[in-house]
PDB file of C-alpha atoms in Angstrom:
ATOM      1  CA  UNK A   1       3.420  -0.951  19.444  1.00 54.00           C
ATOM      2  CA  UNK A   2       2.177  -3.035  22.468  1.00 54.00           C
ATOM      3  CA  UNK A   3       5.484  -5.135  21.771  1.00 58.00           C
ATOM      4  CA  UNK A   4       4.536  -5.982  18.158  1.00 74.00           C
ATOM      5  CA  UNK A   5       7.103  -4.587  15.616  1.00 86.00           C
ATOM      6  CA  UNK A   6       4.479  -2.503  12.462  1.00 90.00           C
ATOM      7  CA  UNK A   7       5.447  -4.959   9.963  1.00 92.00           C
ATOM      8  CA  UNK A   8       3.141  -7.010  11.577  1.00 94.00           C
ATOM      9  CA  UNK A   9       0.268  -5.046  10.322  1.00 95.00           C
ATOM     10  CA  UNK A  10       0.764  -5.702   6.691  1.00 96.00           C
ATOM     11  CA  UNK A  11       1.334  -9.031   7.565  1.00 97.00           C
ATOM     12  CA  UNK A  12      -1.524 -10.059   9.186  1.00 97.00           C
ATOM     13  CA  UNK A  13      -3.898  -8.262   7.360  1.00 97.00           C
ATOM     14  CA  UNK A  14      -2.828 -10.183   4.082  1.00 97.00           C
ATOM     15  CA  UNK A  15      -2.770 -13.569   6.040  1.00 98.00           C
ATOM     16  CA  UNK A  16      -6.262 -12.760   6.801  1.00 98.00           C
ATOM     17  CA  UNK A  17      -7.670 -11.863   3.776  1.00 97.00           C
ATOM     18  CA  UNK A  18      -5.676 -15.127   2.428  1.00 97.00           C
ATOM     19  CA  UNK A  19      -7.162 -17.066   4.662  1.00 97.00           C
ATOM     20  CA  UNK A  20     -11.051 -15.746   3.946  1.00 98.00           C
ATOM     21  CA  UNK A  21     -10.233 -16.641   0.518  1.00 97.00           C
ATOM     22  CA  UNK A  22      -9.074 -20.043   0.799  1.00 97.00           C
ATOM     23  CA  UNK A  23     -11.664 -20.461   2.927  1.00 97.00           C
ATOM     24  CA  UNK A  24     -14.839 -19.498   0.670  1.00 97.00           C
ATOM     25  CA  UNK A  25     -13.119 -21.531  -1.939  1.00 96.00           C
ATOM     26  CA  UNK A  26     -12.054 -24.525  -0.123  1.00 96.00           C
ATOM     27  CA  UNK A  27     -15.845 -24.500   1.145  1.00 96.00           C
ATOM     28  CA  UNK A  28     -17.390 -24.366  -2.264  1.00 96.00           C
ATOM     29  CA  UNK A  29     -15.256 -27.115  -3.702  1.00 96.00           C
ATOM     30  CA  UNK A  30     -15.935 -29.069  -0.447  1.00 96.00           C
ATOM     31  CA  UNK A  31     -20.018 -28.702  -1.124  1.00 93.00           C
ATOM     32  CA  UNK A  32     -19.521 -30.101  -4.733  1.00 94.00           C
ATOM     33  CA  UNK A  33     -19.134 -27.070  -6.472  1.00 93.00           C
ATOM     34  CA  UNK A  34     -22.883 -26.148  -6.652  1.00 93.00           C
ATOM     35  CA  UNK A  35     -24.500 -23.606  -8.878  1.00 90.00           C
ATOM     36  CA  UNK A  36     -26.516 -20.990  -6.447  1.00 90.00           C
ATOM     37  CA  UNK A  37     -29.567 -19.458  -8.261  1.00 90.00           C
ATOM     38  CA  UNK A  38     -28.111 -16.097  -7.999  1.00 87.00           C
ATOM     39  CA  UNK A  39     -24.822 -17.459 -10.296  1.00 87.00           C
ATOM     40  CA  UNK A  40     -26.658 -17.264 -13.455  1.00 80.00           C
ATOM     41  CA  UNK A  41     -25.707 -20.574 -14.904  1.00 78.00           C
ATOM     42  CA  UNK A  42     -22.040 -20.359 -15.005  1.00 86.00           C
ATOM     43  CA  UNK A  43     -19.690 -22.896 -13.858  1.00 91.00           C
ATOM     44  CA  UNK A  44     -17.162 -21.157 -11.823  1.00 92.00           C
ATOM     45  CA  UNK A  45     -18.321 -18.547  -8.567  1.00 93.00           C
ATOM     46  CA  UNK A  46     -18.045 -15.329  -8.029  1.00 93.00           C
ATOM     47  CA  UNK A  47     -15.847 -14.485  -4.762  1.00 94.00           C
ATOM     48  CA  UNK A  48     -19.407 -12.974  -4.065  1.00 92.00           C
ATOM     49  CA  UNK A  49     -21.591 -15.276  -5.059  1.00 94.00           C
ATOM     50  CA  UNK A  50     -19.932 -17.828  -1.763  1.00 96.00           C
ATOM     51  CA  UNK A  51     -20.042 -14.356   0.018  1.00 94.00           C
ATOM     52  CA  UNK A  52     -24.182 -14.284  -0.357  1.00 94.00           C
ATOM     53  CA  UNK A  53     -24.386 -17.888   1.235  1.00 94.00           C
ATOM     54  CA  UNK A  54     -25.808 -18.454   4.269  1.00 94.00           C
ATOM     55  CA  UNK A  55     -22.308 -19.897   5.791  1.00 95.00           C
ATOM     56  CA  UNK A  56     -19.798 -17.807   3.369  1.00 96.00           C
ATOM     57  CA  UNK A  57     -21.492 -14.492   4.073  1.00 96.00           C
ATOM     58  CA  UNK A  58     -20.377 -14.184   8.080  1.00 96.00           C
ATOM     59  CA  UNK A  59     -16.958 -15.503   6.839  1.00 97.00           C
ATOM     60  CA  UNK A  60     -16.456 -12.954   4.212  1.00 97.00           C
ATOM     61  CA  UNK A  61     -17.637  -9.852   6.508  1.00 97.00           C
ATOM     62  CA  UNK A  62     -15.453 -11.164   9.163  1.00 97.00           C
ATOM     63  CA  UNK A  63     -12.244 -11.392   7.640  1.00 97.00           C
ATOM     64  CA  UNK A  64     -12.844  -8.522   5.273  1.00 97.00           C
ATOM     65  CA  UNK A  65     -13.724  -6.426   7.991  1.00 97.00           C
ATOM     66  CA  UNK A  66     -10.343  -7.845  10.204  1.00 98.00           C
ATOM     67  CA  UNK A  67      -7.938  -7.288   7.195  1.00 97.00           C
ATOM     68  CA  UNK A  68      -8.911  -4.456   6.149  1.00 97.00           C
ATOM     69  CA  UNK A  69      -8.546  -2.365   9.821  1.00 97.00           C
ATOM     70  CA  UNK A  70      -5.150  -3.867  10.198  1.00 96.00           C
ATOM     71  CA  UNK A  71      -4.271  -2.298   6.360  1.00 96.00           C
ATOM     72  CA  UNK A  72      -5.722   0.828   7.387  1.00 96.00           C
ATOM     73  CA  UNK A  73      -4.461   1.024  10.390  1.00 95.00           C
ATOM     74  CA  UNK A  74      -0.756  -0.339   8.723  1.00 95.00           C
ATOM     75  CA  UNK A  75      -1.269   3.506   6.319  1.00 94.00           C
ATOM     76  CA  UNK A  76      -1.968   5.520   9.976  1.00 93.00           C
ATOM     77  CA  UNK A  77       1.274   3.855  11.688  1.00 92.00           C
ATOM     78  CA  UNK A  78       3.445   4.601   8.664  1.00 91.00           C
ATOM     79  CA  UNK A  79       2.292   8.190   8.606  1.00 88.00           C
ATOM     80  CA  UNK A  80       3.200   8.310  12.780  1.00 89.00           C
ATOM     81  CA  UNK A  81       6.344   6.645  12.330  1.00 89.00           C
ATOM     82  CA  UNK A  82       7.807   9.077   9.463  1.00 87.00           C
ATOM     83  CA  UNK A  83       6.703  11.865  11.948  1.00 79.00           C
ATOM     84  CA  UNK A  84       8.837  10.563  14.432  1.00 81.00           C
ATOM     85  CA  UNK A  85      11.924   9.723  13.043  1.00 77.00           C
ATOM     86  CA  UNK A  86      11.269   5.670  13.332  1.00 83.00           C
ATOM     87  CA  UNK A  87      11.178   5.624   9.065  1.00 86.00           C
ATOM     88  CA  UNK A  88      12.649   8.346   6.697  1.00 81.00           C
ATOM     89  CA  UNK A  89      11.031  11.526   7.366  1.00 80.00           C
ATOM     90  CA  UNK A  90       8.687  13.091   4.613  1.00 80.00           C
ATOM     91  CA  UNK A  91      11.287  16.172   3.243  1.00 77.00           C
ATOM     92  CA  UNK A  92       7.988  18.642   1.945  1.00 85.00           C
ATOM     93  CA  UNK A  93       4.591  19.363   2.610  1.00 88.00           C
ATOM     94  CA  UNK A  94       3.623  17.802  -0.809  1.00 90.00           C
ATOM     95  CA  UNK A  95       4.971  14.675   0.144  1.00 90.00           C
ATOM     96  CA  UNK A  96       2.895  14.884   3.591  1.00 90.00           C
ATOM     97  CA  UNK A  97      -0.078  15.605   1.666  1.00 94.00           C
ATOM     98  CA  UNK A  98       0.330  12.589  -0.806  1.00 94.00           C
ATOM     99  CA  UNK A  99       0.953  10.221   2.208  1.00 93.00           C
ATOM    100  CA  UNK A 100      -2.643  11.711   3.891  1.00 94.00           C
ATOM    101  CA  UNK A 101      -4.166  11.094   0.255  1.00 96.00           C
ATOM    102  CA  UNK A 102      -3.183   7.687   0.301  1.00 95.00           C
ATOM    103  CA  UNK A 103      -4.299   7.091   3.124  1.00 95.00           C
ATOM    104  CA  UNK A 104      -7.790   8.698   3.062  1.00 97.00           C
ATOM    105  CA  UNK A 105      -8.380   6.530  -0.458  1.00 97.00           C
ATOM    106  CA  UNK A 106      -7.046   3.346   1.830  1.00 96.00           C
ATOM    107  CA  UNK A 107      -9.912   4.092   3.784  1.00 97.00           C
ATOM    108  CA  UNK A 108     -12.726   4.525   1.131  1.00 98.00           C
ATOM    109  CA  UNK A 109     -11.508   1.248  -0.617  1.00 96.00           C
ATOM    110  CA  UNK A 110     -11.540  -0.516   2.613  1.00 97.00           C
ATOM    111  CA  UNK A 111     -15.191   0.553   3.349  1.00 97.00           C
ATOM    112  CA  UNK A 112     -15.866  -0.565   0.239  1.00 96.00           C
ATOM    113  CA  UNK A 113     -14.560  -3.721   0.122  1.00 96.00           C
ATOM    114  CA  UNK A 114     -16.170  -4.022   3.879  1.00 97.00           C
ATOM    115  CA  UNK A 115     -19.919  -2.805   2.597  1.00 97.00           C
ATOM    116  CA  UNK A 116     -20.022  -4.885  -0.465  1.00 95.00           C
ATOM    117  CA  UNK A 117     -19.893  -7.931   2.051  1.00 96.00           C
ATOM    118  CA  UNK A 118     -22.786  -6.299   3.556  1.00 96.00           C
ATOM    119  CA  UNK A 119     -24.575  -5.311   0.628  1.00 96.00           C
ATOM    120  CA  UNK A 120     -24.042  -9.508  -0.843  1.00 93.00           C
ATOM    121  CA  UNK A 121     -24.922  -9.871  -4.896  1.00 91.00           C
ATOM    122  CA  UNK A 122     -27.925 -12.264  -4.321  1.00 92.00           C
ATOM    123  CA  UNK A 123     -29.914  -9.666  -3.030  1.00 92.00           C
ATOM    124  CA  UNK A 124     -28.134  -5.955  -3.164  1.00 93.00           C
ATOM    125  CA  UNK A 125     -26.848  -6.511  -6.389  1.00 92.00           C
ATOM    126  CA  UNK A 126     -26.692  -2.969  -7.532  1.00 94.00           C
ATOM    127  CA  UNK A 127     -24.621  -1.976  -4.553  1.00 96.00           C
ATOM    128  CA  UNK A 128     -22.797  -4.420  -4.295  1.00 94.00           C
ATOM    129  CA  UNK A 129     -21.532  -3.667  -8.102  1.00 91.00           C
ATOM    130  CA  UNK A 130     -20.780   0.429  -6.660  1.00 95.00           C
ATOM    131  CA  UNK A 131     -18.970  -1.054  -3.672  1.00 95.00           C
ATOM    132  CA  UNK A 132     -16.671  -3.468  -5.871  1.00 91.00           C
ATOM    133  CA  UNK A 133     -16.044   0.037  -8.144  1.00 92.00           C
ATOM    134  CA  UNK A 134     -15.205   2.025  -5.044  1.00 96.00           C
ATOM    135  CA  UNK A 135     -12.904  -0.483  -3.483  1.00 94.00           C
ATOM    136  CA  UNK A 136     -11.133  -1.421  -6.797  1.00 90.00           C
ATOM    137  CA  UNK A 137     -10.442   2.560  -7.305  1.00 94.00           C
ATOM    138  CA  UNK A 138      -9.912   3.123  -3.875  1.00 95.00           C
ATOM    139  CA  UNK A 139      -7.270   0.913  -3.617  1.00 93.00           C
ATOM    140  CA  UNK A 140      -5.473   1.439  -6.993  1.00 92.00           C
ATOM    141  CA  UNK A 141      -5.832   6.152  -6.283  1.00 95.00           C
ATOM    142  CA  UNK A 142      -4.814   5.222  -2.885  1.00 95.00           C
ATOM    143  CA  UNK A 143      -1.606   3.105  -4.619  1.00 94.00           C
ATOM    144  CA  UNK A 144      -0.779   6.082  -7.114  1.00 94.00           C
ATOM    145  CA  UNK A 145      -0.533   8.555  -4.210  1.00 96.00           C
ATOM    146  CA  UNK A 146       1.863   6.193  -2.486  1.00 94.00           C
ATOM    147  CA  UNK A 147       3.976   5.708  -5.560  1.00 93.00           C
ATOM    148  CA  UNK A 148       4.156   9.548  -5.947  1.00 93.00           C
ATOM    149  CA  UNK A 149       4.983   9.748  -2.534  1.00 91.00           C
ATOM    150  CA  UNK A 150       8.063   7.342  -2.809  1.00 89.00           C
ATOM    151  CA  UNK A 151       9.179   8.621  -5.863  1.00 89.00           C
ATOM    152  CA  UNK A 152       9.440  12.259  -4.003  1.00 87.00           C
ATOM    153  CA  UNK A 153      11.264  10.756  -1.059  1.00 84.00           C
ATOM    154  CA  UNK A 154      13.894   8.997  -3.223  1.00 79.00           C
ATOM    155  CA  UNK A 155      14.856  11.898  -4.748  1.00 79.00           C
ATOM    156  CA  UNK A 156      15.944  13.348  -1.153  1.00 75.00           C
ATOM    157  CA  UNK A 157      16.932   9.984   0.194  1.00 74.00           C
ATOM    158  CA  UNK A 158      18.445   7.855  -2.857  1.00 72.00           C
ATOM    159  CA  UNK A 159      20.642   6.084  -0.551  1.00 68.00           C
ATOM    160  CA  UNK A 160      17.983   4.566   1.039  1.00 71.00           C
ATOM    161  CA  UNK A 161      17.465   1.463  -1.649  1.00 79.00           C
ATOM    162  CA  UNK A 162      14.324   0.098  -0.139  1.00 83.00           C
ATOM    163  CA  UNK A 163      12.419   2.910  -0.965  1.00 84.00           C
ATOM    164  CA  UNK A 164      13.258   2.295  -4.583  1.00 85.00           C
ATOM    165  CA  UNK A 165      12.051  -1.544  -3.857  1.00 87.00           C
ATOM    166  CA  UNK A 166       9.036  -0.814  -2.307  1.00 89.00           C
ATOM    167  CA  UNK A 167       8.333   1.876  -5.322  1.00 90.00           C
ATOM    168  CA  UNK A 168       8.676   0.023  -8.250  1.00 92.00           C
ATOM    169  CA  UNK A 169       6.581  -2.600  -6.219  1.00 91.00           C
ATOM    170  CA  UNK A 170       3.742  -0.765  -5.531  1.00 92.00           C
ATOM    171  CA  UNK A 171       4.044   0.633  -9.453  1.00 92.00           C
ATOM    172  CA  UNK A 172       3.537  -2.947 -10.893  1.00 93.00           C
ATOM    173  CA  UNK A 173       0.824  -3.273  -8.750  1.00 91.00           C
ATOM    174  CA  UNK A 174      -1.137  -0.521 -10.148  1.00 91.00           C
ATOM    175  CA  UNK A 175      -0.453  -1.186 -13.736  1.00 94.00           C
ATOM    176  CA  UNK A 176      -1.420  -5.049 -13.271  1.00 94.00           C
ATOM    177  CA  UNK A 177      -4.449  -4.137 -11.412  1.00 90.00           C
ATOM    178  CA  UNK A 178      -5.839  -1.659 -13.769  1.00 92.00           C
ATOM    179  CA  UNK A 179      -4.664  -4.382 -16.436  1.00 95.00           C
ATOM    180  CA  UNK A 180      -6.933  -7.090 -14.424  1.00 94.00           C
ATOM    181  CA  UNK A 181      -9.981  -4.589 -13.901  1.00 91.00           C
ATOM    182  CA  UNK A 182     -10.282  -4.007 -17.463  1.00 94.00           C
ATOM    183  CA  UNK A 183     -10.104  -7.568 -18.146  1.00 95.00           C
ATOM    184  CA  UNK A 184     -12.790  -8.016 -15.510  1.00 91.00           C
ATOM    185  CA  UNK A 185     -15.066  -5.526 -17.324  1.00 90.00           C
ATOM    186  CA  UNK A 186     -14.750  -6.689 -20.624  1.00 94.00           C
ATOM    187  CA  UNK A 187     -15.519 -10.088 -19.854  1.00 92.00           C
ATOM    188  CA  UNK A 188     -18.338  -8.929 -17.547  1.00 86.00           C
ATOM    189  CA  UNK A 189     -19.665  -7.054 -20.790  1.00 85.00           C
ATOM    190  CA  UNK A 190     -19.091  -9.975 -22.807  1.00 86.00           C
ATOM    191  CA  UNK A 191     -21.340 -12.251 -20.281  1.00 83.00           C
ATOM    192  CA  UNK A 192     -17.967 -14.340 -20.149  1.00 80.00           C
ATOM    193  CA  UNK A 193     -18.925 -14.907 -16.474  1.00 87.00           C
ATOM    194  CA  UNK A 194     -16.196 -18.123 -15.904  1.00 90.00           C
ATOM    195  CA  UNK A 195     -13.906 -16.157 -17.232  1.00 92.00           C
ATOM    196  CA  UNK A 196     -14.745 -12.908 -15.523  1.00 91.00           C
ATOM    197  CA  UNK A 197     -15.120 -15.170 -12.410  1.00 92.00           C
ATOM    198  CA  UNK A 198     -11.586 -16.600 -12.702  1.00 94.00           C
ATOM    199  CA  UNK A 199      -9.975 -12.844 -13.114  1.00 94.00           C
ATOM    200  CA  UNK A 200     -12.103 -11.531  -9.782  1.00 92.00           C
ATOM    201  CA  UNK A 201      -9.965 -14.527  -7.845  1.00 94.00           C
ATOM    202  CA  UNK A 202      -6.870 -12.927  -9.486  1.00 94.00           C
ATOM    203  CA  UNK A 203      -7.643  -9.864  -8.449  1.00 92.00           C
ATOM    204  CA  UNK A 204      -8.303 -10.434  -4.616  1.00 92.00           C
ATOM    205  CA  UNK A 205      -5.035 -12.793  -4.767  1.00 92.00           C
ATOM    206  CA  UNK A 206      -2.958  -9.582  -6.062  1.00 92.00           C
ATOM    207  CA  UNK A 207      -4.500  -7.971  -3.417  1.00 92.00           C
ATOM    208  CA  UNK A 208      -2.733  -9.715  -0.897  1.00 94.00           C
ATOM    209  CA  UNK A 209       0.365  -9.125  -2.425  1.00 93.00           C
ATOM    210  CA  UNK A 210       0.353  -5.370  -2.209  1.00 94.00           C
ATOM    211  CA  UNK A 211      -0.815  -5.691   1.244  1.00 95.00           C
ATOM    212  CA  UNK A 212       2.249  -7.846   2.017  1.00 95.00           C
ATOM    213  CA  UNK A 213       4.610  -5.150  -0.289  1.00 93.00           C
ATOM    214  CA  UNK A 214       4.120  -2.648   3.645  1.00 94.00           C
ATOM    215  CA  UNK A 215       6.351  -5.346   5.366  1.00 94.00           C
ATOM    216  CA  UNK A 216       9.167  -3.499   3.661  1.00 91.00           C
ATOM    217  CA  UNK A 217       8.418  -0.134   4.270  1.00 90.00           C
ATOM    218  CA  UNK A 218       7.893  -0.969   8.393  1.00 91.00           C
ATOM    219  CA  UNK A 219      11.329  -3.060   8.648  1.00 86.00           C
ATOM    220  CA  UNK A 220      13.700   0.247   9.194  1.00 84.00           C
ATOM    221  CA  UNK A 221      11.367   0.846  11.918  1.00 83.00           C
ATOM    222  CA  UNK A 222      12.703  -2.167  13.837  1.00 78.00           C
ATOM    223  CA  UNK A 223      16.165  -0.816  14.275  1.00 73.00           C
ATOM    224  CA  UNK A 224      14.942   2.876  15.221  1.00 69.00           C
ATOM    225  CA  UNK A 225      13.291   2.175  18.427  1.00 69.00           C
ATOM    226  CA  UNK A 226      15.816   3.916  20.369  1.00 57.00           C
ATOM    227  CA  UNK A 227      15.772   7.612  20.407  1.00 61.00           C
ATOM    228  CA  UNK A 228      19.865   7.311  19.534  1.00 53.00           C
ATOM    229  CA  UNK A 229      19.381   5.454  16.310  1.00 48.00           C
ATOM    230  CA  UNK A 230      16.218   7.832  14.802  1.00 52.00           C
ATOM    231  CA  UNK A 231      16.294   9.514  11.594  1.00 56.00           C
ATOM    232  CA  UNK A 232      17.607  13.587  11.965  1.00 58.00           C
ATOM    233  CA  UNK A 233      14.662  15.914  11.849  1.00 61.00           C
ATOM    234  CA  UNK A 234      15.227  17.361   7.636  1.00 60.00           C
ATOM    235  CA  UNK A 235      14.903  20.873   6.411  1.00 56.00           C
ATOM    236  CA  UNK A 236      14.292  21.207   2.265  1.00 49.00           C
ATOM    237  CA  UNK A 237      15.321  25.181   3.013  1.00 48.00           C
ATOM    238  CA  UNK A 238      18.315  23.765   4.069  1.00 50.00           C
ATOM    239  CA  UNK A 239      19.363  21.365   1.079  1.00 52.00           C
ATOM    240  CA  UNK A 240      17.757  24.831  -0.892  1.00 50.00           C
ATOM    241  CA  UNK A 241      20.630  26.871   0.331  1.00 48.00           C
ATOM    242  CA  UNK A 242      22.734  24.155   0.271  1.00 47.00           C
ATOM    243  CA  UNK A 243      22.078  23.733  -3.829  1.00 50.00           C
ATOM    244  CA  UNK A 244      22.736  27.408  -4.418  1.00 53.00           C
ATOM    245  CA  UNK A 245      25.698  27.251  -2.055  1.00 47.00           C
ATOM    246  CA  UNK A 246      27.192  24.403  -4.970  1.00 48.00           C
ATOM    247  CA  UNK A 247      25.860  25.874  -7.689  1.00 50.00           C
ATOM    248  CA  UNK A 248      27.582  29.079  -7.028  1.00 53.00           C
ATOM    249  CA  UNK A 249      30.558  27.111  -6.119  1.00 50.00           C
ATOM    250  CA  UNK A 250      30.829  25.779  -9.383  1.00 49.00           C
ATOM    251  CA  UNK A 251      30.262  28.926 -11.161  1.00 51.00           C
ATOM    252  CA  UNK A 252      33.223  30.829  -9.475  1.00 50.00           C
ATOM    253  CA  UNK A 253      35.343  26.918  -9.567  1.00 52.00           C
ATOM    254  CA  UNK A 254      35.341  27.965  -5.387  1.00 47.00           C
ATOM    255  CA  UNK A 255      35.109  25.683  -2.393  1.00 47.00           C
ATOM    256  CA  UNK A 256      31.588  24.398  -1.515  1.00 45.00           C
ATOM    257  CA  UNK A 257      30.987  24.486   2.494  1.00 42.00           C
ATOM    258  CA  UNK A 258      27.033  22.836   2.862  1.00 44.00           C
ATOM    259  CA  UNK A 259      26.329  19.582   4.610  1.00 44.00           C
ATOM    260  CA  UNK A 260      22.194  19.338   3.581  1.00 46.00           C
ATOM    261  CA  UNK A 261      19.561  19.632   5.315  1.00 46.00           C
ATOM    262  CA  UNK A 262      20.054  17.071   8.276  1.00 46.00           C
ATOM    263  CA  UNK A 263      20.702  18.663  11.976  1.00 41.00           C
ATOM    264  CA  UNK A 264      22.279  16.242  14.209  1.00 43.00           C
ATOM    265  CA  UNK A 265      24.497  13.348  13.662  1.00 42.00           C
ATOM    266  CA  UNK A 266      23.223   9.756  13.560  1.00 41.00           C
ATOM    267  CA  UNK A 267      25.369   6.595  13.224  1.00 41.00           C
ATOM    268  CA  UNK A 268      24.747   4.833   9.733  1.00 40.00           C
ATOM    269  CA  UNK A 269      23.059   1.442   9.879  1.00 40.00           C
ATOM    270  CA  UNK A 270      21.917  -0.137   6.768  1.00 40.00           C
ATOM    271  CA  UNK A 271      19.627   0.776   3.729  1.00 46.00           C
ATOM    272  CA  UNK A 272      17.361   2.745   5.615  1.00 50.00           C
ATOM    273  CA  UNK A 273      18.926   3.511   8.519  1.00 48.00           C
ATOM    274  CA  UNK A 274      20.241   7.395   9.123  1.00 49.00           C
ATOM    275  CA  UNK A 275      23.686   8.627   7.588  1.00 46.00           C
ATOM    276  CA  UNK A 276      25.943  10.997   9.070  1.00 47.00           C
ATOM    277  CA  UNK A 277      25.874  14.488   8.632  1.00 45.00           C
ATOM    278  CA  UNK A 278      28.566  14.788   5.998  1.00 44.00           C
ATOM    279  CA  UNK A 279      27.655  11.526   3.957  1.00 48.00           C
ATOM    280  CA  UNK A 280      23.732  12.534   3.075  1.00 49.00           C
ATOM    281  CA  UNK A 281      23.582  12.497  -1.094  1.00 49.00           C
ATOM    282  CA  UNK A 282      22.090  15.668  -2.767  1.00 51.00           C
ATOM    283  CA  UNK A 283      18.741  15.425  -3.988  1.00 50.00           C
ATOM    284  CA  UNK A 284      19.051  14.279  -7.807  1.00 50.00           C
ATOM    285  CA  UNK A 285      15.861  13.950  -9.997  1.00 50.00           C
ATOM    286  CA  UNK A 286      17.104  10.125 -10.711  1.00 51.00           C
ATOM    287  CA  UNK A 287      15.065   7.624  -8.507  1.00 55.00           C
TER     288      UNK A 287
END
C-alpha cells in the first residue's frame, strides 16, 4: 500500500493516540495540575476534562480523529487482504460476515470516540457521557466479533499459530475492558471521581494495546506480496466431502484419497504462510 507494509496501520494509529495522551497529561502536570470548574472538586482529571480546555480540546480532536481513521482503515485492509490471498482466507460466509460486523462496530466506536471530543464534558456533558458509552461498546462488540472470527478460522487453519496469538489476545482484551468499564461505573456511581478518573486513563492506555495487537495479524501479509507466495483460494464443500470421504474410510477400515479444500500448490513459509496441498490439517473443533 503506497510502499507501506499494513502493519503500519495498527501501528501508527496506537502511536498516535499514545502520543495525544501523553500529551494532555504531560500538559496538565506542566500547568500545575489545576482544578477546572467543570472537574467538580476532585484532584485527579478526567481524560475529558483536559479535552474541554481551550489548548487540550484541538489536541484531543486531532489525534483522536488521526488514530482512529488509521484503526478503521487497519479493519478495511484486513478484510481486502483475506480477499486476496495476502492473509489466510475467510473459509465460510459466517466468518465473512463476523469480519464485516467487526468492522462496522470499529466504525461506530470510532465515531464515538471522535464526537465525544466534539461534544467536550464542560459544556455537552450529556453527550459526551452517550459518546463515551458508544465508543466503549463499540469497541469491545466490535472485539467479540473479531474473536469469533479467529476462533472460526483456527479451526480450518490450526497450523497457522498466530491466529491462536492474536485470539487469545484480543480475548483478554475484552474481558479486562469490560472488567475496567464496570469499575469505571461503579466508582462513577459512587462519586469516587479520583478513582474513576485514574481507571478512564487505564482504559484509553489498554486501548492502545489492542490497537497495537493488528501488527500481528498484518505481518503474513509482508511475505505474500508476490502473486507466487499467496494463500490458495479454499472451498469448505471441499474439506465437506473431504470429511465424509474419511469418515467413510474409517467405517469400511479403507484407504482415504482427499487432500481438503485448497486448489493449487503453494510453497510453505512460516506460521502463516500457505502449506502444500497434501500437508493442510483437517478442520478440528480444538483452537
Amino acid at each position: 500500500m503506497f510502499g507501506i507494509s499494513y502493519w503500519f496501520l495498527p501501528a501508527f494509529s496506537g502511536c498516535v493516540w499514545l502520543g495525544t495522551l501523553l500529551g494532555m497529561l504531560g500538559g496538565w502536570v506542566a500547568n500545575g495540575e489545576p482544578q477546572y470548574p467543570w472537574m467538580d472538586g476532585q484532584n485527579i482529571a478526567f481524560i475529558s476534562h483536559v479535552g474541554a480546555t481551550y489548548w487540550g480540546k484541538p489536541l484531543f480532536i486531532a489525534g483522536s480523529a488521526t488514530a482512529q481513521v488509521a484503526f478503521v482503515l487497519s479493519f478495511i485492509s484486513e478484510r481486502w487482504l483475506r480477499h486476496r490471498g495476502r492473509l489466510t482466507h475467510n473459509y465460510t460466509t459466517a466468518e465473512k460476515a463476523l469480519s464485516v460486523c467487526a468492522s462496522v462496530f470499529a466504525v461506530i466506536g470510532a465515531c464515538g470516540l471522535i464526537l465525544l471530543t466534539i461534544f467536550d464534558t464542560r459544556r455537552y456533558p450529556p453527550v459526551h457521557e452517550a459518546m463515551l458509552a458508544v465508543f466503549i461498546a463499540g469497541y469491545i462488540i466490535s472485539a467479540i466479533f473479531i474473536c469469533a472470527e479467529y476462533q472460526r478460522l483456527g479451526i480450518f487453519y490450526r497450523e497457522h499459530r498466530i491466529l491462536r496469538a492474536s485470539f487469545w489476545i484480543k480475548l483478554t482484551f475484552i474481558f479486562v475492558e469490560i472488567a475496567l468499564a464496570i469499575a469505571f461505573g461503579v466508582t462513577q456511581y459512587r462519586t469516587a471521581d479520583n478513582s474513576a478518573a485514574i481507571i478512564e486513563w487505564i482504559i484509553a492506555l489498554m486501548y492502545i494495546f489492542y490497537t497495537w495487537s493488528f501488527i500481528i495479524d498484518f505481518l503474513p501479509a509482508t511475505r505474500t506480496k508476490h502473486k507466487d507466495h499467496r494463500f490458495p483460494p479454499v472451498r469448505a464443500a471441499d474439506d465437506e466431502m473431504a470429511m465424509n470421504t474419511q469418515h467413510q474410510g474409517s467405517m469400511t477400515n479403507g484407504p482415504v484419497y482427499s487432500s481438503g479444500g485448497h486448489y493449487g500448490d503453494t510453497e510453505s513459509h512460516g506460521s502463516q504462510q500457505p502449506t502444500q496441498q497434501g500437508e493442510r490439517a483437517g478442520p478440528s473443533q480444538n483452537f
